[in-house]
Structures are given as C-alpha cells and as structure tokens.
Coordinates of C-alpha atoms in Angstrom, one line a residue:
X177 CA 115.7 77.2 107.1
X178 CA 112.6 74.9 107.1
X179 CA 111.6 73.6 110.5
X180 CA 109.3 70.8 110.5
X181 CA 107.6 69.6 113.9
X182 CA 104.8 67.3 114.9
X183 CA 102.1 68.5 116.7
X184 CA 98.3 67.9 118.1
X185 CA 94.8 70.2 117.4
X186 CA 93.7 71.8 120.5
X187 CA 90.8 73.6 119.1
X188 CA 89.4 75.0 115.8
X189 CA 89.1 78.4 116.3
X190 CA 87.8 79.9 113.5
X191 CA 87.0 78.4 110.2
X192 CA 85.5 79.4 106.9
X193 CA 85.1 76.9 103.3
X194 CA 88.8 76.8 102.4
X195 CA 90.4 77.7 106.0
X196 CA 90.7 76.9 109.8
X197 CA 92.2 78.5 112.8
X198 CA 93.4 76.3 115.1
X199 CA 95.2 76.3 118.5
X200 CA 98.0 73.6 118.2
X201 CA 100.1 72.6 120.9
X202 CA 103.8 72.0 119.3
X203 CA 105.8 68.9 120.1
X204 CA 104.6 65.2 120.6
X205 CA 105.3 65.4 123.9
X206 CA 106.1 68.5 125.6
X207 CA 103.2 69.4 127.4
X208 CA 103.8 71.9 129.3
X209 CA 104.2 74.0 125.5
X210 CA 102.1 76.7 125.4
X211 CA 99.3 76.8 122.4
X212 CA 99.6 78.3 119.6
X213 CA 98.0 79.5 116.2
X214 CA 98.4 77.5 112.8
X215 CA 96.5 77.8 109.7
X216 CA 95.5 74.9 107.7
X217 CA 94.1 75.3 104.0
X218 CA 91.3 72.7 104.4
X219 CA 90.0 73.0 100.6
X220 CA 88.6 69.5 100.4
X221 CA 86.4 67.7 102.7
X222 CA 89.5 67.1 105.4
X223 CA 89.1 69.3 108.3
X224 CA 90.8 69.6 111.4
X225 CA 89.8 68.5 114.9
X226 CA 90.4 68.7 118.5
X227 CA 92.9 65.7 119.2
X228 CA 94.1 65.5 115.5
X229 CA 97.8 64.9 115.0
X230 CA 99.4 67.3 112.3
X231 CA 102.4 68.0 110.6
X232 CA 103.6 71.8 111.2
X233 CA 105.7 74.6 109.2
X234 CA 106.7 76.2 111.9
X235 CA 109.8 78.3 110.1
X236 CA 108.1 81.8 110.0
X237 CA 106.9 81.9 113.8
X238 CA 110.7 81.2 114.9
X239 CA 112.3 83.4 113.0
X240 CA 110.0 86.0 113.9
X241 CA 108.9 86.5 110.2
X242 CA 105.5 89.2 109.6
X243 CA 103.0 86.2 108.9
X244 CA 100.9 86.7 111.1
X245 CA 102.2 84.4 114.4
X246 CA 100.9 82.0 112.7
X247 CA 102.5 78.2 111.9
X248 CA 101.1 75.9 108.9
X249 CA 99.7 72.9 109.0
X250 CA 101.2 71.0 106.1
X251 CA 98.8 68.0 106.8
X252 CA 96.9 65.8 109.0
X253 CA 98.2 62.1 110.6
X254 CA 96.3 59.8 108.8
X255 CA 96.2 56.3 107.4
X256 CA 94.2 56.7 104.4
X257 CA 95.4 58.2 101.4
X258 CA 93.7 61.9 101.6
X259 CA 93.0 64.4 98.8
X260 CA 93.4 67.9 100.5
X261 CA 92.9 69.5 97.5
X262 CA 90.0 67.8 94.8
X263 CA 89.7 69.4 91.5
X264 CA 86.7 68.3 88.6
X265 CA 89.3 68.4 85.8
X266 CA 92.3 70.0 87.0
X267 CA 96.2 68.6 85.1
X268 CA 98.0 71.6 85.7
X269 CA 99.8 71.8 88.6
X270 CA 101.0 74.8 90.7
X271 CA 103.6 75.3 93.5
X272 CA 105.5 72.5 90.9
X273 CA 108.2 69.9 92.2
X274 CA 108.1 71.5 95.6
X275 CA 106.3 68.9 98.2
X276 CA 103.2 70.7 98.8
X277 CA 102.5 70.9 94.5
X278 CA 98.9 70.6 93.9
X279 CA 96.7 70.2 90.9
X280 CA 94.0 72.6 89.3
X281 CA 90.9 73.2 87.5
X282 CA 93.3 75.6 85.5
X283 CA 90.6 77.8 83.6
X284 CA 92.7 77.4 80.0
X285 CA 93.2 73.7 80.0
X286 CA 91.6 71.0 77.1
X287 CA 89.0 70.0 79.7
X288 CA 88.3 73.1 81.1
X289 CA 84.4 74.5 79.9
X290 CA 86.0 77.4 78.9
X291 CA 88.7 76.2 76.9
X292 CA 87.6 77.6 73.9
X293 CA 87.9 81.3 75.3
X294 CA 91.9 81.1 75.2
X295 CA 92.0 79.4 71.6
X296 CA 91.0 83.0 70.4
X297 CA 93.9 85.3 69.9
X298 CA 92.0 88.1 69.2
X299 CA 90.5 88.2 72.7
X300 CA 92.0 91.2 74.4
X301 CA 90.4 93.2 77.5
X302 CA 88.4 95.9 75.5
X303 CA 89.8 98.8 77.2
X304 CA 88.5 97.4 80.8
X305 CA 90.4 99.4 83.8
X306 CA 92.9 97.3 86.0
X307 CA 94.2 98.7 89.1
X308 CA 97.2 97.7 90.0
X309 CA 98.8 97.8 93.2
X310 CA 101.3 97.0 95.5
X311 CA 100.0 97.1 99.1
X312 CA 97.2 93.8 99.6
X313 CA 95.6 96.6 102.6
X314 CA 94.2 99.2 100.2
X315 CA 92.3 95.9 97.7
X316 CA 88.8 96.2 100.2
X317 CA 89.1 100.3 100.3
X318 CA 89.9 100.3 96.2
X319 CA 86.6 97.7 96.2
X320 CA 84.2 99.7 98.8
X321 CA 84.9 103.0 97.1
X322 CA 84.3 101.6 93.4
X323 CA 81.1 99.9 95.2
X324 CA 80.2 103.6 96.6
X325 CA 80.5 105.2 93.0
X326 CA 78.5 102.3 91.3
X327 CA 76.8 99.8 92.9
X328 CA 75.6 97.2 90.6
X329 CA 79.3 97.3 89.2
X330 CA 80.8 93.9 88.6
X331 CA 84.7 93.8 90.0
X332 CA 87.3 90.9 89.7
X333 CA 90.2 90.2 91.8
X334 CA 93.1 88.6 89.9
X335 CA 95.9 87.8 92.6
X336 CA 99.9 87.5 91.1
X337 CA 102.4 84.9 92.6
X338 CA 104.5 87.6 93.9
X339 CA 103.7 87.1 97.6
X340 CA 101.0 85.0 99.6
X341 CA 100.5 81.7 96.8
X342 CA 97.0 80.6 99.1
X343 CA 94.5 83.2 98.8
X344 CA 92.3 81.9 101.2
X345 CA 94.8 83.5 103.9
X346 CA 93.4 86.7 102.5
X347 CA 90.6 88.1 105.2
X348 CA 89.9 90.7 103.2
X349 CA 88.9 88.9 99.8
X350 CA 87.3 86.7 102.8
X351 CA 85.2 89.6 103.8
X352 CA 84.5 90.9 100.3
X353 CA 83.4 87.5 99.1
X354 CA 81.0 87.6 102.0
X355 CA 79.9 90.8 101.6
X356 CA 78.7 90.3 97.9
X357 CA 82.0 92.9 96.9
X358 CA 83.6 90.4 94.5
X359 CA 82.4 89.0 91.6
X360 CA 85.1 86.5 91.3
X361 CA 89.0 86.2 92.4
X362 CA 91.1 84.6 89.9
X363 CA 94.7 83.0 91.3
X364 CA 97.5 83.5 88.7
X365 CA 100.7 81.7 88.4
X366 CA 101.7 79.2 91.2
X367 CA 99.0 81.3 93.6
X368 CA 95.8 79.1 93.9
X369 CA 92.4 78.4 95.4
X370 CA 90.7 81.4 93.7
X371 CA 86.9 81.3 92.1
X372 CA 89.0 80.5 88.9
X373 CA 93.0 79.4 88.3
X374 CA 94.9 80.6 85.8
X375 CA 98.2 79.6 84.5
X376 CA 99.8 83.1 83.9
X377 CA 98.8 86.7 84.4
X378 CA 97.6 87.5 80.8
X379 CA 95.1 84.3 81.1
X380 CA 93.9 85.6 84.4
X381 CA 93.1 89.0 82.8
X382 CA 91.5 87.5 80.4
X383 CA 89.5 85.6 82.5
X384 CA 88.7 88.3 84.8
X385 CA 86.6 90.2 81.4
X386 CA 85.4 87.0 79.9
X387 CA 84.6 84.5 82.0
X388 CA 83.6 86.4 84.9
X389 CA 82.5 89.6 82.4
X390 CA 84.2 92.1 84.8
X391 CA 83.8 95.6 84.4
X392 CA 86.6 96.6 86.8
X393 CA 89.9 94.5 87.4
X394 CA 91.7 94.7 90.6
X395 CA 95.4 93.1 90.1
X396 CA 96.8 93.8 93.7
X397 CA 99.4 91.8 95.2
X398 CA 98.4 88.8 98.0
X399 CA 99.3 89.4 101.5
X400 CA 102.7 89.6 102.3
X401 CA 104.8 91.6 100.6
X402 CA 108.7 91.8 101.5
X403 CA 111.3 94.2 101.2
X404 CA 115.1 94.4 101.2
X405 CA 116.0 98.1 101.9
X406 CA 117.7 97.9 98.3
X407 CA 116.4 99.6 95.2
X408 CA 115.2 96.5 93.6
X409 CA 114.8 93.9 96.2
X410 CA 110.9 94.0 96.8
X411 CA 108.2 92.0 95.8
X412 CA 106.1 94.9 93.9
X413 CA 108.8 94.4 91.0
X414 CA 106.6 92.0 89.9
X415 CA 103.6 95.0 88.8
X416 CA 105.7 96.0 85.9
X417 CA 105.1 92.8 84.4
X418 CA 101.3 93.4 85.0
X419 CA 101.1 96.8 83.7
X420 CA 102.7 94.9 80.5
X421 CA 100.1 92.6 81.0
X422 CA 97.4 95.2 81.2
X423 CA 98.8 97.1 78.2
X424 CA 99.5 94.3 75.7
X425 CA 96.0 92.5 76.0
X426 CA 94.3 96.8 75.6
X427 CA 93.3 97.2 79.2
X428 CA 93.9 100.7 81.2
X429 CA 96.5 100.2 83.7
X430 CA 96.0 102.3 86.4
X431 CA 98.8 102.1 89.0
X432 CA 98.0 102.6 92.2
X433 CA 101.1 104.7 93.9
X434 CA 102.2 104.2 97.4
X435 CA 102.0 107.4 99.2
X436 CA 102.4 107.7 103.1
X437 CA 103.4 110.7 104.8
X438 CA 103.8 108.3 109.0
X439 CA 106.1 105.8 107.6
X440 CA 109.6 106.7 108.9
X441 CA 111.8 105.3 106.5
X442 CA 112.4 107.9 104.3
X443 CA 112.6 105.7 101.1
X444 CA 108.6 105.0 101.6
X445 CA 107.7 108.8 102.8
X446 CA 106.0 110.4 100.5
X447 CA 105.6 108.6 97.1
X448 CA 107.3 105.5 98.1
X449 CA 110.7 104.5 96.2
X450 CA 108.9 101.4 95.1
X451 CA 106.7 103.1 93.1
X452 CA 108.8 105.7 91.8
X453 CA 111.6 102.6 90.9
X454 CA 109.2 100.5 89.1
X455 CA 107.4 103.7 86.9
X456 CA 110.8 105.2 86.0
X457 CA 113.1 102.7 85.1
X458 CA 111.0 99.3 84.5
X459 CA 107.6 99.9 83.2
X460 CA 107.7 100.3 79.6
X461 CA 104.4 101.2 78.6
X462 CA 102.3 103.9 79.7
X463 CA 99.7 103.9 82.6
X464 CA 97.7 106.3 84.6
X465 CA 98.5 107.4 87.6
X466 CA 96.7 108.7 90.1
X467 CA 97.5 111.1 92.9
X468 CA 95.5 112.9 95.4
X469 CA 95.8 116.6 96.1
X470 CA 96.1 117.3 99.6
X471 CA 96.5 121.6 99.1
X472 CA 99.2 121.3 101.7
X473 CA 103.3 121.2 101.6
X474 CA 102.3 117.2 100.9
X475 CA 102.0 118.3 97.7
X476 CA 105.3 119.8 97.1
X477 CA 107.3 116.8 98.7
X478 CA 105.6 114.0 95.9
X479 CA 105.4 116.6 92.9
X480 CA 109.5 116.8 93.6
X481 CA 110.1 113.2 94.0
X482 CA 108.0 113.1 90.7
X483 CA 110.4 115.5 89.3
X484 CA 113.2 113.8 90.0
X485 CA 112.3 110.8 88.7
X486 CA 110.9 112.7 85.8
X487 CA 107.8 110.1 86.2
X488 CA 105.7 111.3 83.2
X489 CA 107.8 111.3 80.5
X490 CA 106.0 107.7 79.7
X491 CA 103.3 108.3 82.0
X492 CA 99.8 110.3 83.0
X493 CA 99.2 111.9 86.3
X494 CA 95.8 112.3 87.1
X495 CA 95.0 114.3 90.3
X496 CA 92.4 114.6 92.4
X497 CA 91.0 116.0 95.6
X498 CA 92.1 114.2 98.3
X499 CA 88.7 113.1 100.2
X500 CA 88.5 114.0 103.7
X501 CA 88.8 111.8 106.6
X502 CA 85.1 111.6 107.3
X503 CA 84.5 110.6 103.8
X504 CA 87.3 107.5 104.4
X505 CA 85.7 106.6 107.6
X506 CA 81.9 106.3 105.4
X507 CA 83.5 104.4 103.0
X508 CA 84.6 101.6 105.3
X509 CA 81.6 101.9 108.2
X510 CA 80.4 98.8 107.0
X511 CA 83.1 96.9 106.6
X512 CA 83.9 94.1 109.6
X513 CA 87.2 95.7 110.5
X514 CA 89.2 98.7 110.2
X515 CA 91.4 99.1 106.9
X516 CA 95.0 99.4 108.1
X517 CA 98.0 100.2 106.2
X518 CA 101.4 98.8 107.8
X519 CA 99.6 98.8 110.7
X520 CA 98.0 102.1 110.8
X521 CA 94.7 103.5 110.1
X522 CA 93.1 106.4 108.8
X523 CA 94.0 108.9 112.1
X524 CA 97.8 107.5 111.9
X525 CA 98.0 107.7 107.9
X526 CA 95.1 108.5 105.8
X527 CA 97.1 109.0 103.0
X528 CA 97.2 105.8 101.5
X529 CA 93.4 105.7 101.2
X530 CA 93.1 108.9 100.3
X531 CA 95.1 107.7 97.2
X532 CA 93.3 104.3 96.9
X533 CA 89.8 106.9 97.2
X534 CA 91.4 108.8 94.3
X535 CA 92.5 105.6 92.3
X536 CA 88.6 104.7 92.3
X537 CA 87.6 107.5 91.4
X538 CA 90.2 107.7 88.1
X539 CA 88.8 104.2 87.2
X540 CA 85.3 104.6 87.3
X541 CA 85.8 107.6 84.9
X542 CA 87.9 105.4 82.4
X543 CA 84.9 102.6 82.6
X544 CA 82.5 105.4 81.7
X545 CA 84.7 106.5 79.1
X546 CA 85.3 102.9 77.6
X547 CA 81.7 102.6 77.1
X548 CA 80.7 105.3 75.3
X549 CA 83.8 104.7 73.5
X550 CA 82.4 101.2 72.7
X551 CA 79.2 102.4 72.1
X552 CA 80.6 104.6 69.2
X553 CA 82.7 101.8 67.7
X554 CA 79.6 99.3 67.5
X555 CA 77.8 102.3 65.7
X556 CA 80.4 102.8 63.0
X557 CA 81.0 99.3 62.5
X558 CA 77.4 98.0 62.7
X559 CA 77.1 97.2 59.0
X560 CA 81.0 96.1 58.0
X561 CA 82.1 92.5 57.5
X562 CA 85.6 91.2 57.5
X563 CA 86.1 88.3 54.9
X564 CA 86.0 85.8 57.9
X565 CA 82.5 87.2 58.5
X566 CA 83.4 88.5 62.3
X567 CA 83.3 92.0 63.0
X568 CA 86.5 93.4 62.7
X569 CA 88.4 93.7 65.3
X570 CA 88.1 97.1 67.2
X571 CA 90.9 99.6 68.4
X572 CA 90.8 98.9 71.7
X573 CA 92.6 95.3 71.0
X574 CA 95.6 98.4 70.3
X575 CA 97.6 98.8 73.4
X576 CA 96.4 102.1 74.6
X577 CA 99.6 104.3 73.7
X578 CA 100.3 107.8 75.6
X579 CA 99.1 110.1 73.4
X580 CA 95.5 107.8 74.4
X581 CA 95.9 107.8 77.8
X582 CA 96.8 111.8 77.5
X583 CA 93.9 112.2 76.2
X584 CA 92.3 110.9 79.1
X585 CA 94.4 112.6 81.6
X586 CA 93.0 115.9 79.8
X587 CA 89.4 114.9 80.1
X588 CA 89.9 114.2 83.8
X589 CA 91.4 117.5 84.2
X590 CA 88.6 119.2 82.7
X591 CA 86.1 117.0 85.0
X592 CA 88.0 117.9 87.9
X593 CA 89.1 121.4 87.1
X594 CA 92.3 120.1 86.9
X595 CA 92.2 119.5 91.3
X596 CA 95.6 121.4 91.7

C-alpha cells in the first residue's frame, strides 16, 4: 500500500534547520476534513507555508502504523524546478531508484575533503568503545549518563539504515545537538541528513574516530524499529552486522541488552528474545555485555535466560549495580522531556535505563582502559621504524578476541567487586 493525496498547509507548527511541523488539511477539496500532522524534511532553503499546496504520504496514518500520527510531505506544488536537498559535492546517492533518491556529500567520495582518510587501509578505530543498541529511546540516556561520568567527553552518533532513513525525525539527536551532547551524527547506508554521510557502516565508524575524533561511539538504531512476533523478523538483526563492524575495524563493541521487566509479551520480559537471538546464534565475534544487578528475583529470571542461551560462550558479561531510581531521574532532570521506553518511563520500567546507566558505565571504563593502553604502546614503540618509515601499526588494529575482552571483564569485576 502507498497512498498518495494532495493536500494544503494550514500552519507550521514547529520547525527546526532540517524539519517542520505542519497542520495539513488532506484533500483538495474536502473542507470540512479535519487537520492534521505531517512532517516535511525541509533540508534546503524550501520551507513550508500557510496556503502551500503539498503532495502527501499519507500510508502510515491510515493503516494505523506507530509513526507517530504523522503523514509526509513528499514535496511542495511548485512551478520552478526546486532542490529540496543541496549538497557542496555530493554523487552518491541514497534511498537509490526509489522516487524520493537523493544525493550526498558522502564523506568517502573523490571530492570529499576527507577523501584521503578512507584511501588508508590501515585505519582502524584504535580500540574506541561503540555501544550498540537496539532501542532509539535509551541513545539520550546512554549520552547524558556518559556526559555525567565525563564531561568534556567527545561522543558520536552513527545511525544504520535499519529503521527511520531521515534522521532529522529524531527529537532526541534534535535535543542532544541542541544541548551541546553530540559531537557529530554520522547517517550510514541509505539513512541521511547527518553532520556527515557515509556510504556503509565500517566508513561511518571510521568517520565517527577520525573525522569527528570521537572518543565514544554510539551505533543505536533510528526511530522506528518493527517487529514480527517471529524469532528473526525484527529490525535489530541488523546490530550483528555492526558488532562485526565494531570488531573487524578493533573497536570494543559493547551491546547494549534489552531488559524490561513491564513489557507483557513474554518474549521481551526480561532479557528480551532479540537480544538473546542475535548474541547466541548470529554474532560471531565477541562483545561486552553489560547487565545491571538488581539484588532481587530479576536477577534469577535473566541469569537463566542467559543460561539457556548459553550467552557467554563467545561473549563477556559485565555487571554492575543497578543505579537507583533517584539516580535515573538526575541523570535526565535537564533533559527537555522524559526518556520513555515503549512508552513508559522510569516509575513504569526503569529497567531499561538502569541497563543503558550500566552500559555507560562499562564504556567509560574501556575508554580509560584504551588509553593507558595507548599510552603504553606509544612508549614501547617511540623509537621503531617500519621500512615505509610509519610507525608500525599497533595491536589494537587486531580485532579484540575473547580472551582480550576477558581480560577486561576481569578488571571490571575487580573495580566493581564483581557487583553480584
């Protein structure tokens, strides 16, 4: 289904650089129609006004789809031939042979300033941790709590294609931007309209560390996420290929686990089937997780699921306290609206901040660790020379293997005093 109508700007809502609000009234000339919400990606210098005639996606709204209740302005009635989307250098084109396809300033591309960057195979992520994640609602909570621990630190969003492709429907990477959370966002794939576009995944990692020199990587999935009820059918099948991603270029995936304890579905209560699917069967290199320690029966419901699906034979649990609910409600006090979860909030479901809190925390402890690690290396190698006269290339361009991330698990345990 794809339902197309015409219909005319009532208002302009809200709007922001790359997105407006509007109230729409559907239909040419019904108009009695009641208004109605649609969002237009305005990333150019074509905006929307009162009395404008538009073109409207109207599909998700009348099949009653989660977007929102929002239809889509595919463009305005115009005339003139209109650029909705100007780019400085941009060839490569995303969203390709549908009708809305788009060029990009793609960051790897001939013309592209940084061009040179990706001609260097050697480049690799230098043992930089990347949190990966399903759920789009924990990426400000995962930011404000990294932001708590260390202020001054430098964190990257680099958004997949697995769910919203515009991520200037994001309010929350709206909010961060705002808030000075976010270094930079980098769209990967066929998403577009971050700081930076990227053709694939391993170019937006790379990207994230050096162009935008981030010290943390957040790889979360856009809003919008969908689900079939079947063991494979959901959109965060897409992470495995980013803890690959993560791996292969010698970052520290860290993979964020979907916990809930409200959700009454009993494939998400608990650790979530989701995560447990993708970590058992389809991840093939090892990552952290993290998991927080509630000192409750919570605790025996995800350490058997976790048995069951005999989750650390390839990976490393790392547990923590889980942080109270006062501590969740500091973290986000500034933030311009609550954090929600599937719709509920910290007194509903806490714990899937609780875990994000955790996941932070398990980060910024790899980052310290990476530097002194670094540190160390630049030390020993200060005086060799390879033949091509570059340093030689360090370990850490080594996928990070178990026994590594082990190693870490053990050091966390002895930080914490093992939290169990």
């Amino acid at each position: 289904m794809l339902e197309v109508v015409t219909g005319t700007v009532l208002s302009v809502v809200e709007e922001d650089a790359r997105m407006q609000i509007l109230e729409v009234r559907c239909g040419a000339e019904r108009a009695g129609e009641q208004p109605e919400r649609a969002i237009y990606f305005c990333s150019g210098k074509e905006r929307c006004a009162a009395g404008d005639k538009v073109l409207l996606n109207v599909t998700a709204v009348r099949m009653g789809l989660g977007t929102g209740g929002s239809h889509f302005v595919i463009g305005r009635w115009t005339k003139r031939p209109t650029d909705y989307h100007p780019t400085d250098w941009g060839h490569i084109v995303k969203m390709r042979y549908s009708p809305w396809q788009l060029t990009v300033d793609a960051v790897e591309e001939q013309n592209s300033p940084w061009h040179d960057v990706f001609l260097d195979e050697s480049r690799h992520l230098e043992r930089t941790p990347v949190l990966i994640g399903e759920l789009h609602s924990l990426l400000p909570f995962l930011v404000l709590t990294l932001k708590r621990i260390r202020p001054q630190a430098r964190i990257v969003y680099v958004m997949p294609d697995g769910a919203s492709l515009p991520i200037a429907l994001s309010r929350h990477v709206r909010h961060l931007k705002q808030q000075g959370h976010l270094e930079a966002t980098v769209t990967t794939g066929h998403a577009w309209g971050g700081d930076l576009e990227a053709v694939n995944l391993y170019t937006g990692l790379l990207a994230a560390k050096h162009v935008t020199n981030g010290q943390f990587i957040l790889c979360i999935l856009g809003p919008g996420v969908v689900g079939t009820g079947t063991p494979y059918g959901f959109s965060g099948m897409q992470l495995a290929e980013a803890i690959h991603a993560v791996s292969l270029l010698g970052g520290i995936p860290i993979y964020v686990p979907r916990i809930s304890f409200s959700d009454r579905r009993s494939r998400h209560y608990g650790m979530s089937h989701h995560t447990l699917t993708l970590l058992k069967r389809f991840v093939l290199q090892p990552s952290l997780v993290p998991v927080p320690h509630f000192g409750d029966e919570r605790d025996k419901v995800i350490g058997e699921q976790e048995r069951r699906a005999n989750l650390y034979q390839n990976h490393c649990r790392l547990s923590a306290a889980a942080p109270s609910l006062e501590t969740v409600a500091r973290v986000q006090r500034d933030y311009p609206e609550s954090i929600t979860t599937m719709g509920r909030g910290i007194q509903h479901d806490p714990a899937p901040l609780q875990t994000a809190y955790v996941a932070a925390q398990v980060a910024d402890f790899c980052r310290s660790w990476a530097d002194r690690e670094a540190n160390s290396s630049r030390q020993v190698a200060s005086d060799e020379l390879t033949v091509s006269g570059r340093q030689q290339q360090g370990a850490s361009a080594v996928p990070p293997d178990r026994d590594e991330l082990a190693t870490l698990a053990t050091l966390w345990a002895c930080l914490t005093d093992g939290a169990e």
